Amino acid sequence: MKWQSAWLLAMALMVGCSTNSVGTEAAARNFFHAEFQKWIAGESNAVATKQSQRLLLAPPISYDIRSVAKSEPDFLASRNMKEIPTDWQTWPAFKLNVAIEWKSEDGSPMTKVTTYLLTWNSAEQRWYATDVF
């Protein structure tokens, strides 16, 4: 009987320690990392800044997340929804301050800090990223 209790406790701890649970900070970081790697590779992604898209800048060469904090969700974080769900204010959201490094025209590194708002849309089960000015 004791070994069963110990086993159940161990299983509960492993499940509770998951690093990619839906809507968590860890999941937000994983999403951001995957999307940023696409951006570095020149692929379509969800985190390219509006300015970089407008100016047709080359992809960045690296990034460093400087800080992460809980935030208010973006009510525009939806794609295929005709109406915004009434529970949108409960969606998990995080602000990330990110140092993004590019190569300048002369080849030297250039860094710009950008703030992102990541919102987990619970209805669509997906992350939305917005660069904040």
Short mmCIF file of N, CA, C and O in Angstrom, two decimals:
data_model
loop_
_atom_site.label_atom_id
_atom_site.label_comp_id
_atom_site.label_asym_id
_atom_site.label_seq_id
_atom_site.Cartn_x
_atom_site.Cartn_y
_atom_site.Cartn_z
N MET A 1 0.82 -1.19 0.00
CA MET A 1 0.00 0.00 0.00
C MET A 1 0.87 1.26 0.00
O MET A 1 0.54 2.22 -0.67
N LYS A 2 2.00 1.24 0.75
CA LYS A 2 2.87 2.41 0.81
C LYS A 2 3.50 2.70 -0.54
O LYS A 2 3.61 3.85 -0.94
N TRP A 3 3.92 1.66 -1.27
CA TRP A 3 4.55 1.89 -2.56
C TRP A 3 3.56 2.47 -3.55
O TRP A 3 3.94 3.26 -4.42
N GLN A 4 2.25 2.13 -3.43
CA GLN A 4 1.24 2.70 -4.33
C GLN A 4 1.08 4.20 -4.07
O GLN A 4 0.97 4.99 -4.99
N SER A 5 1.08 4.58 -2.79
CA SER A 5 0.96 6.00 -2.45
C SER A 5 2.17 6.77 -2.95
O SER A 5 2.04 7.87 -3.47
N ALA A 6 3.34 6.19 -2.78
CA ALA A 6 4.57 6.84 -3.24
C ALA A 6 4.55 6.99 -4.76
O ALA A 6 4.94 8.02 -5.30
N TRP A 7 4.08 5.95 -5.45
CA TRP A 7 4.01 6.00 -6.90
C TRP A 7 3.04 7.08 -7.36
O TRP A 7 3.34 7.84 -8.28
N LEU A 8 1.86 7.15 -6.74
CA LEU A 8 0.88 8.17 -7.09
C LEU A 8 1.42 9.58 -6.84
O LEU A 8 1.22 10.48 -7.65
N LEU A 9 2.14 9.76 -5.73
CA LEU A 9 2.73 11.06 -5.43
C LEU A 9 3.77 11.42 -6.48
O LEU A 9 3.82 12.54 -6.98
N ALA A 10 4.61 10.47 -6.85
CA ALA A 10 5.64 10.71 -7.87
C ALA A 10 5.01 11.07 -9.21
O ALA A 10 5.46 12.00 -9.89
N MET A 11 3.95 10.37 -9.60
CA MET A 11 3.27 10.67 -10.86
C MET A 11 2.64 12.06 -10.83
O MET A 11 2.71 12.81 -11.79
N ALA A 12 2.04 12.44 -9.72
CA ALA A 12 1.42 13.76 -9.59
C ALA A 12 2.47 14.86 -9.68
O ALA A 12 2.24 15.89 -10.32
N LEU A 13 3.62 14.63 -9.08
CA LEU A 13 4.70 15.63 -9.15
C LEU A 13 5.22 15.77 -10.57
O LEU A 13 5.49 16.88 -11.02
N MET A 14 5.37 14.65 -11.29
CA MET A 14 5.87 14.72 -12.66
C MET A 14 4.88 15.45 -13.55
O MET A 14 5.25 16.27 -14.37
N VAL A 15 3.61 15.18 -13.42
CA VAL A 15 2.60 15.86 -14.22
C VAL A 15 2.57 17.34 -13.86
O VAL A 15 2.49 18.20 -14.72
N GLY A 16 2.66 17.66 -12.59
CA GLY A 16 2.63 19.05 -12.14
C GLY A 16 3.85 19.83 -12.55
O GLY A 16 3.82 21.04 -12.64
N CYS A 17 4.94 19.16 -12.85
CA CYS A 17 6.19 19.83 -13.22
C CYS A 17 6.38 19.94 -14.72
O CYS A 17 7.46 20.25 -15.19
N SER A 18 5.36 19.66 -15.48
CA SER A 18 5.46 19.75 -16.94
C SER A 18 5.95 21.12 -17.35
O SER A 18 5.50 22.13 -16.84
N THR A 19 6.87 21.16 -18.30
CA THR A 19 7.45 22.44 -18.72
C THR A 19 6.71 23.09 -19.87
O THR A 19 7.06 24.17 -20.29
N ASN A 20 5.69 22.44 -20.41
CA ASN A 20 5.00 23.03 -21.54
C ASN A 20 3.49 22.92 -21.38
O ASN A 20 2.79 22.61 -22.34
N SER A 21 2.97 23.16 -20.20
CA SER A 21 1.53 23.14 -20.00
C SER A 21 0.91 24.31 -20.75
O SER A 21 1.49 25.39 -20.84
N VAL A 22 -0.27 24.09 -21.25
CA VAL A 22 -0.98 25.09 -22.05
C VAL A 22 -1.14 26.39 -21.28
O VAL A 22 -1.54 26.40 -20.13
N GLY A 23 -0.81 27.51 -21.92
CA GLY A 23 -1.03 28.83 -21.34
C GLY A 23 -0.06 29.26 -20.26
O GLY A 23 -0.23 30.32 -19.67
N THR A 24 1.00 28.50 -20.02
CA THR A 24 1.96 28.84 -18.98
C THR A 24 3.09 29.70 -19.53
O THR A 24 3.26 29.83 -20.75
N GLU A 25 3.88 30.26 -18.63
CA GLU A 25 5.05 31.02 -19.06
C GLU A 25 6.00 30.15 -19.86
O GLU A 25 6.56 30.57 -20.87
N ALA A 26 6.18 28.90 -19.42
CA ALA A 26 7.08 27.98 -20.15
C ALA A 26 6.57 27.74 -21.56
O ALA A 26 7.35 27.73 -22.52
N ALA A 27 5.26 27.59 -21.72
CA ALA A 27 4.69 27.39 -23.05
C ALA A 27 4.86 28.64 -23.90
O ALA A 27 5.14 28.55 -25.10
N ALA A 28 4.71 29.82 -23.29
CA ALA A 28 4.90 31.08 -24.01
C ALA A 28 6.34 31.19 -24.49
O ALA A 28 6.61 31.57 -25.64
N ARG A 29 7.29 30.85 -23.63
CA ARG A 29 8.71 30.90 -24.02
C ARG A 29 9.00 29.92 -25.15
O ARG A 29 9.73 30.23 -26.09
N ASN A 30 8.43 28.70 -25.06
CA ASN A 30 8.64 27.70 -26.11
C ASN A 30 8.07 28.17 -27.45
O ASN A 30 8.71 28.02 -28.49
N PHE A 31 6.88 28.75 -27.41
CA PHE A 31 6.27 29.29 -28.62
C PHE A 31 7.15 30.39 -29.21
O PHE A 31 7.45 30.39 -30.40
N PHE A 32 7.59 31.32 -28.36
CA PHE A 32 8.41 32.43 -28.83
C PHE A 32 9.71 31.92 -29.44
O PHE A 32 10.12 32.36 -30.52
N HIS A 33 10.35 30.98 -28.77
CA HIS A 33 11.61 30.43 -29.27
C HIS A 33 11.42 29.78 -30.64
O HIS A 33 12.20 30.03 -31.58
N ALA A 34 10.39 28.96 -30.79
CA ALA A 34 10.15 28.28 -32.07
C ALA A 34 9.87 29.29 -33.19
O ALA A 34 10.41 29.16 -34.30
N GLU A 35 9.07 30.30 -32.90
CA GLU A 35 8.76 31.31 -33.91
C GLU A 35 9.98 32.16 -34.24
O GLU A 35 10.20 32.52 -35.40
N PHE A 36 10.80 32.47 -33.23
CA PHE A 36 11.99 33.28 -33.49
C PHE A 36 12.99 32.51 -34.33
O PHE A 36 13.65 33.09 -35.20
N GLN A 37 13.11 31.21 -34.11
CA GLN A 37 14.01 30.40 -34.93
C GLN A 37 13.57 30.41 -36.38
O GLN A 37 14.40 30.44 -37.30
N LYS A 38 12.26 30.41 -36.61
CA LYS A 38 11.75 30.52 -37.99
C LYS A 38 12.14 31.87 -38.58
O LYS A 38 12.53 31.95 -39.75
N TRP A 39 12.02 32.93 -37.78
CA TRP A 39 12.36 34.27 -38.27
C TRP A 39 13.83 34.34 -38.65
O TRP A 39 14.20 34.84 -39.71
N ILE A 40 14.70 33.82 -37.79
CA ILE A 40 16.14 33.80 -38.07
C ILE A 40 16.42 33.04 -39.37
O ILE A 40 17.28 33.44 -40.16
N ALA A 41 15.66 31.97 -39.61
CA ALA A 41 15.85 31.17 -40.82
C ALA A 41 15.20 31.80 -42.05
O ALA A 41 15.30 31.25 -43.15
N GLY A 42 14.53 32.93 -41.87
CA GLY A 42 13.89 33.60 -43.00
C GLY A 42 12.54 33.01 -43.38
O GLY A 42 12.03 33.27 -44.47
N GLU A 43 11.96 32.21 -42.48
CA GLU A 43 10.67 31.58 -42.75
C GLU A 43 9.53 32.44 -42.20
O GLU A 43 9.74 33.31 -41.37
N SER A 44 8.33 32.14 -42.64
CA SER A 44 7.14 32.81 -42.12
C SER A 44 7.01 32.52 -40.63
O SER A 44 7.24 31.39 -40.19
N ASN A 45 6.68 33.57 -39.84
CA ASN A 45 6.63 33.39 -38.39
C ASN A 45 5.65 34.38 -37.79
O ASN A 45 5.15 35.27 -38.47
N ALA A 46 5.40 34.22 -36.50
CA ALA A 46 4.42 35.07 -35.80
C ALA A 46 5.07 36.18 -34.98
O ALA A 46 4.36 36.93 -34.32
N VAL A 47 6.39 36.30 -34.97
CA VAL A 47 7.04 37.27 -34.08
C VAL A 47 7.84 38.36 -34.80
O VAL A 47 8.40 39.23 -34.14
N ALA A 48 7.88 38.35 -36.11
CA ALA A 48 8.58 39.42 -36.83
C ALA A 48 7.91 40.75 -36.48
O ALA A 48 6.69 40.85 -36.46
N THR A 49 8.70 41.75 -36.17
CA THR A 49 8.14 43.04 -35.77
C THR A 49 7.51 43.75 -36.96
O THR A 49 7.91 43.55 -38.10
N LYS A 50 6.56 44.60 -36.66
CA LYS A 50 5.90 45.38 -37.71
C LYS A 50 6.92 46.24 -38.45
O LYS A 50 6.86 46.37 -39.67
N GLN A 51 7.85 46.83 -37.71
CA GLN A 51 8.87 47.69 -38.33
C GLN A 51 9.76 46.89 -39.27
O GLN A 51 10.06 47.33 -40.37
N SER A 52 10.17 45.69 -38.86
CA SER A 52 11.04 44.90 -39.73
C SER A 52 10.31 44.47 -40.99
O SER A 52 10.91 44.40 -42.07
N GLN A 53 9.03 44.20 -40.88
CA GLN A 53 8.24 43.83 -42.06
C GLN A 53 8.06 45.04 -42.98
O GLN A 53 8.18 44.92 -44.20
N ARG A 54 7.77 46.20 -42.39
CA ARG A 54 7.54 47.42 -43.17
C ARG A 54 8.81 47.84 -43.91
O ARG A 54 8.77 48.26 -45.06
N LEU A 55 9.96 47.72 -43.25
CA LEU A 55 11.23 48.14 -43.85
C LEU A 55 11.93 47.03 -44.64
O LEU A 55 13.01 47.25 -45.17
N LEU A 56 11.31 45.84 -44.68
CA LEU A 56 11.88 44.69 -45.37
C LEU A 56 13.30 44.38 -44.90
O LEU A 56 14.20 44.12 -45.69
N LEU A 57 13.50 44.42 -43.59
CA LEU A 57 14.81 44.14 -43.01
C LEU A 57 15.16 42.66 -43.14
O LEU A 57 14.28 41.80 -43.15
N ALA A 58 16.44 42.38 -43.20
CA ALA A 58 16.92 40.99 -43.17
C ALA A 58 16.56 40.39 -41.82
O ALA A 58 16.40 41.11 -40.83
N PRO A 59 16.44 39.07 -41.75
CA PRO A 59 16.13 38.45 -40.47
C PRO A 59 17.21 38.74 -39.42
O PRO A 59 18.37 38.96 -39.75
N PRO A 60 16.83 38.74 -38.15
CA PRO A 60 17.82 38.96 -37.09
C PRO A 60 18.77 37.78 -36.99
O PRO A 60 18.54 36.72 -37.57
N ILE A 61 19.85 37.99 -36.22
CA ILE A 61 20.83 36.91 -36.05
C ILE A 61 20.73 36.25 -34.68
O ILE A 61 21.23 35.14 -34.50
N SER A 62 20.11 36.93 -33.71
CA SER A 62 19.94 36.32 -32.40
C SER A 62 18.94 37.12 -31.58
O SER A 62 18.50 38.20 -31.99
N TYR A 63 18.60 36.56 -30.42
CA TYR A 63 17.72 37.26 -29.49
C TYR A 63 18.04 36.83 -28.07
O TYR A 63 18.64 35.77 -27.85
N ASP A 64 17.64 37.66 -27.13
CA ASP A 64 17.82 37.35 -25.72
C ASP A 64 16.60 37.88 -24.96
O ASP A 64 16.34 39.09 -24.99
N ILE A 65 15.84 36.99 -24.34
CA ILE A 65 14.69 37.42 -23.55
C ILE A 65 15.24 38.02 -22.26
O ILE A 65 15.86 37.32 -21.47
N ARG A 66 15.03 39.31 -22.08
CA ARG A 66 15.55 40.01 -20.90
C ARG A 66 14.64 39.87 -19.69
O ARG A 66 15.10 39.82 -18.56
N SER A 67 13.31 39.86 -19.93
CA SER A 67 12.38 39.71 -18.81
C SER A 67 11.03 39.21 -19.33
O SER A 67 10.69 39.40 -20.49
N VAL A 68 10.31 38.55 -18.42
CA VAL A 68 8.96 38.07 -18.70
C VAL A 68 8.10 38.42 -17.51
O VAL A 68 8.49 38.22 -16.37
N ALA A 69 6.91 38.95 -17.78
CA ALA A 69 5.98 39.29 -16.71
C ALA A 69 4.56 38.98 -17.16
O ALA A 69 4.24 39.08 -18.36
N LYS A 70 3.72 38.59 -16.22
CA LYS A 70 2.30 38.39 -16.54
C LYS A 70 1.72 39.71 -17.01
O LYS A 70 2.16 40.78 -16.59
N SER A 71 0.72 39.63 -17.88
CA SER A 71 0.14 40.84 -18.44
C SER A 71 -1.35 40.65 -18.70
O SER A 71 -1.88 39.55 -18.54
N GLU A 72 -1.97 41.73 -19.12
CA GLU A 72 -3.37 41.68 -19.53
C GLU A 72 -3.41 41.13 -20.96
O GLU A 72 -2.59 41.49 -21.79
N PRO A 73 -4.38 40.26 -21.27
CA PRO A 73 -4.45 39.69 -22.62
C PRO A 73 -4.90 40.71 -23.65
O PRO A 73 -5.54 41.71 -23.34
N ASP A 74 -4.55 40.44 -24.89
CA ASP A 74 -4.95 41.27 -26.02
C ASP A 74 -6.29 40.75 -26.54
O ASP A 74 -6.38 39.61 -26.99
N PHE A 75 -7.33 41.57 -26.48
CA PHE A 75 -8.65 41.11 -26.92
C PHE A 75 -8.71 40.90 -28.43
O PHE A 75 -9.63 40.26 -28.94
N LEU A 76 -7.72 41.38 -29.16
CA LEU A 76 -7.66 41.15 -30.60
C LEU A 76 -6.93 39.87 -30.95
O LEU A 76 -6.70 39.59 -32.14
N ALA A 77 -6.55 39.09 -29.97
CA ALA A 77 -5.81 37.85 -30.20
C ALA A 77 -6.76 36.75 -30.66
O ALA A 77 -7.13 35.85 -29.91
N SER A 78 -7.17 36.87 -31.90
CA SER A 78 -8.03 35.84 -32.49
C SER A 78 -7.90 35.91 -34.00
O SER A 78 -7.54 36.94 -34.56
N ARG A 79 -8.19 34.84 -34.65
CA ARG A 79 -8.05 34.79 -36.10
C ARG A 79 -9.39 34.50 -36.77
O ARG A 79 -9.83 35.23 -37.63
N ASN A 80 -10.01 33.43 -36.39
CA ASN A 80 -11.20 32.96 -37.09
C ASN A 80 -12.48 33.13 -36.28
O ASN A 80 -13.46 32.45 -36.53
N MET A 81 -12.46 34.00 -35.33
CA MET A 81 -13.62 34.14 -34.46
C MET A 81 -14.47 35.33 -34.90
O MET A 81 -13.96 36.42 -35.08
N LYS A 82 -15.76 35.10 -35.06
CA LYS A 82 -16.66 36.18 -35.44
C LYS A 82 -16.93 37.10 -34.25
O LYS A 82 -17.09 38.29 -34.41
N GLU A 83 -16.98 36.52 -33.07
CA GLU A 83 -17.19 37.29 -31.85
C GLU A 83 -16.11 36.94 -30.85
O GLU A 83 -15.70 35.79 -30.74
N ILE A 84 -15.67 37.94 -30.13
CA ILE A 84 -14.67 37.71 -29.09
C ILE A 84 -15.37 37.03 -27.91
O ILE A 84 -16.41 37.51 -27.46
N PRO A 85 -14.84 35.91 -27.42
CA PRO A 85 -15.47 35.23 -26.29
C PRO A 85 -15.56 36.15 -25.06
O PRO A 85 -14.70 37.01 -24.86
N THR A 86 -16.56 35.93 -24.27
CA THR A 86 -16.75 36.77 -23.08
C THR A 86 -15.66 36.54 -22.04
O THR A 86 -15.44 37.40 -21.19
N ASP A 87 -14.97 35.43 -22.12
CA ASP A 87 -13.92 35.13 -21.13
C ASP A 87 -12.54 35.58 -21.58
O ASP A 87 -11.53 35.19 -20.99
N TRP A 88 -12.42 36.43 -22.61
CA TRP A 88 -11.11 36.80 -23.15
C TRP A 88 -10.21 37.42 -22.08
O TRP A 88 -8.99 37.31 -22.16
N GLN A 89 -10.79 38.06 -21.07
CA GLN A 89 -9.96 38.69 -20.03
C GLN A 89 -9.28 37.67 -19.13
O GLN A 89 -8.37 38.03 -18.38
N THR A 90 -9.68 36.42 -19.22
CA THR A 90 -9.05 35.37 -18.40
C THR A 90 -7.94 34.64 -19.16
O THR A 90 -7.28 33.78 -18.59
N TRP A 91 -7.75 34.97 -20.44
CA TRP A 91 -6.70 34.30 -21.21
C TRP A 91 -5.33 34.63 -20.63
O TRP A 91 -5.04 35.78 -20.29
N PRO A 92 -4.46 33.64 -20.51
CA PRO A 92 -3.10 33.90 -20.03
C PRO A 92 -2.34 34.79 -21.02
O PRO A 92 -2.47 34.64 -22.24
N ALA A 93 -1.58 35.72 -20.48
CA ALA A 93 -0.79 36.62 -21.32
C ALA A 93 0.50 37.00 -20.60
O ALA A 93 0.53 37.08 -19.37
N PHE A 94 1.54 37.21 -21.40
CA PHE A 94 2.85 37.56 -20.85
C PHE A 94 3.49 38.64 -21.71
O PHE A 94 3.39 38.61 -22.93
N LYS A 95 4.16 39.57 -21.04
CA LYS A 95 4.97 40.58 -21.74
C LYS A 95 6.41 40.12 -21.69
O LYS A 95 6.93 39.77 -20.63
N LEU A 96 7.05 40.13 -22.84
CA LEU A 96 8.46 39.75 -22.94
C LEU A 96 9.24 40.95 -23.44
O LEU A 96 8.88 41.54 -24.47
N ASN A 97 10.29 41.31 -22.74
CA ASN A 97 11.24 42.31 -23.22
C ASN A 97 12.39 41.53 -23.85
O ASN A 97 13.05 40.74 -23.18
N VAL A 98 12.60 41.76 -25.14
CA VAL A 98 13.53 40.93 -25.91
C VAL A 98 14.56 41.82 -26.61
O VAL A 98 14.18 42.76 -27.32
N ALA A 99 15.82 41.51 -26.41
CA ALA A 99 16.90 42.17 -27.15
C ALA A 99 17.11 41.39 -28.45
O ALA A 99 17.43 40.20 -28.41
N ILE A 100 16.90 42.07 -29.56
CA ILE A 100 17.03 41.43 -30.87
C ILE A 100 18.29 41.99 -31.54
O ILE A 100 18.50 43.19 -31.59
N GLU A 101 19.11 41.09 -32.06
CA GLU A 101 20.37 41.51 -32.69
C GLU A 101 20.32 41.28 -34.20
O GLU A 101 19.93 40.21 -34.66
N TRP A 102 20.68 42.33 -34.94
CA TRP A 102 20.78 42.28 -36.39
C TRP A 102 22.20 42.62 -36.79
O TRP A 102 22.95 43.20 -36.01
N LYS A 103 22.54 42.32 -38.04
CA LYS A 103 23.78 42.82 -38.62
C LYS A 103 23.46 44.13 -39.31
O LYS A 103 22.52 44.20 -40.11
N SER A 104 24.24 45.16 -39.00
CA SER A 104 24.04 46.45 -39.67
C SER A 104 24.62 46.37 -41.07
O SER A 104 25.25 45.38 -41.45
N GLU A 105 24.44 47.42 -41.85
CA GLU A 105 24.95 47.44 -43.22
C GLU A 105 26.47 47.29 -43.28
O GLU A 105 27.00 46.72 -44.22
N ASP A 106 27.16 47.77 -42.24
CA ASP A 106 28.62 47.64 -42.24
C ASP A 106 29.09 46.32 -41.61
O ASP A 106 30.27 46.08 -41.47
N GLY A 107 28.13 45.47 -41.24
CA GLY A 107 28.47 44.15 -40.71
C GLY A 107 28.60 44.08 -39.20
O GLY A 107 28.79 43.01 -38.64
N SER A 108 28.53 45.23 -38.53
CA SER A 108 28.63 45.21 -37.06
C SER A 108 27.26 44.87 -36.45
O SER A 108 26.22 45.13 -37.06
N PRO A 109 27.27 44.30 -35.25
CA PRO A 109 25.99 43.94 -34.62
C PRO A 109 25.22 45.19 -34.15
O PRO A 109 25.82 46.18 -33.74
N MET A 110 23.92 45.11 -34.26
CA MET A 110 23.05 46.19 -33.83
C MET A 110 21.93 45.55 -33.01
O MET A 110 21.33 44.57 -33.44
N THR A 111 21.67 46.09 -31.81
CA THR A 111 20.67 45.50 -30.91
C THR A 111 19.55 46.49 -30.65
O THR A 111 19.80 47.67 -30.45
N LYS A 112 18.33 45.97 -30.66
CA LYS A 112 17.16 46.76 -30.34
C LYS A 112 16.30 45.96 -29.38
O LYS A 112 16.06 44.77 -29.60
N VAL A 113 15.84 46.60 -28.31
CA VAL A 113 14.96 45.92 -27.36
C VAL A 113 13.52 46.15 -27.78
O VAL A 113 13.11 47.28 -28.04
N THR A 114 12.78 45.07 -27.88
CA THR A 114 11.38 45.11 -28.30
C THR A 114 10.54 44.42 -27.24
O THR A 114 10.96 43.40 -26.68
N THR A 115 9.36 44.95 -26.98
CA THR A 115 8.43 44.33 -26.04
C THR A 115 7.35 43.61 -26.84
O THR A 115 6.77 44.18 -27.77
N TYR A 116 7.11 42.37 -26.47
CA TYR A 116 6.07 41.55 -27.09
C TYR A 116 4.99 41.26 -26.06
O TYR A 116 5.28 41.09 -24.87
N LEU A 117 3.76 41.15 -26.54
CA LEU A 117 2.66 40.66 -25.73
C LEU A 117 2.24 39.33 -26.33
O LEU A 117 1.84 39.28 -27.50
N LEU A 118 2.40 38.25 -25.56
CA LEU A 118 1.96 36.93 -26.00
C LEU A 118 0.66 36.61 -25.27
O LEU A 118 0.60 36.67 -24.04
N THR A 119 -0.38 36.29 -26.02
CA THR A 119 -1.69 35.97 -25.45
C THR A 119 -2.09 34.57 -25.89
O THR A 119 -2.05 34.26 -27.09
N TRP A 120 -2.50 33.76 -24.94
CA TRP A 120 -2.99 32.42 -25.23
C TRP A 120 -4.50 32.50 -25.41
O TRP A 120 -5.24 32.80 -24.47
N ASN A 121 -4.98 32.28 -26.63
CA ASN A 121 -6.42 32.27 -26.91
C ASN A 121 -6.93 30.89 -26.56
O ASN A 121 -6.69 29.93 -27.29
N SER A 122 -7.62 30.79 -25.44
CA SER A 122 -8.10 29.49 -24.96
C SER A 122 -9.13 28.87 -25.89
O SER A 122 -9.20 27.65 -26.01
N ALA A 123 -9.93 29.69 -26.54
CA ALA A 123 -10.96 29.17 -27.45
C ALA A 123 -10.34 28.53 -28.69
O ALA A 123 -10.79 27.49 -29.16
N GLU A 124 -9.29 29.16 -29.23
CA GLU A 124 -8.62 28.65 -30.42
C GLU A 124 -7.46 27.72 -30.09
O GLU A 124 -6.90 27.08 -30.99
N GLN A 125 -7.05 27.70 -28.83
CA GLN A 125 -5.91 26.88 -28.39
C GLN A 125 -4.64 27.23 -29.16
O GLN A 125 -3.95 26.37 -29.70
N ARG A 126 -4.34 28.56 -29.21
CA ARG A 126 -3.11 28.99 -29.87
C ARG A 126 -2.62 30.31 -29.29
O ARG A 126 -3.39 31.07 -28.71
N TRP A 127 -1.31 30.54 -29.47
CA TRP A 127 -0.68 31.78 -29.02
C TRP A 127 -0.78 32.85 -30.09
O TRP A 127 -0.70 32.54 -31.28
N TYR A 128 -0.87 34.09 -29.67
CA TYR A 128 -0.79 35.26 -30.55
C TYR A 128 0.31 36.16 -30.01
O TYR A 128 0.41 36.35 -28.80
N ALA A 129 1.13 36.69 -30.91
CA ALA A 129 2.23 37.57 -30.53
C ALA A 129 2.02 38.94 -31.17
O ALA A 129 1.71 39.02 -32.37
N THR A 130 2.20 39.99 -30.37
CA THR A 130 2.10 41.35 -30.86
C THR A 130 3.30 42.12 -30.33
O THR A 130 3.59 42.06 -29.13
N ASP A 131 4.00 42.84 -31.23
CA ASP A 131 5.07 43.70 -30.71
C ASP A 131 4.41 45.00 -30.26
O ASP A 131 3.54 45.54 -30.92
N VAL A 132 4.81 45.44 -29.07
CA VAL A 132 4.20 46.59 -28.42
C VAL A 132 5.10 47.81 -28.60
O VAL A 132 6.30 47.72 -28.38
N PHE A 133 4.53 48.91 -28.95
CA PHE A 133 5.32 50.14 -29.14
C PHE A 133 5.41 50.91 -27.87
O PHE A 133 4.57 50.94 -27.05
#
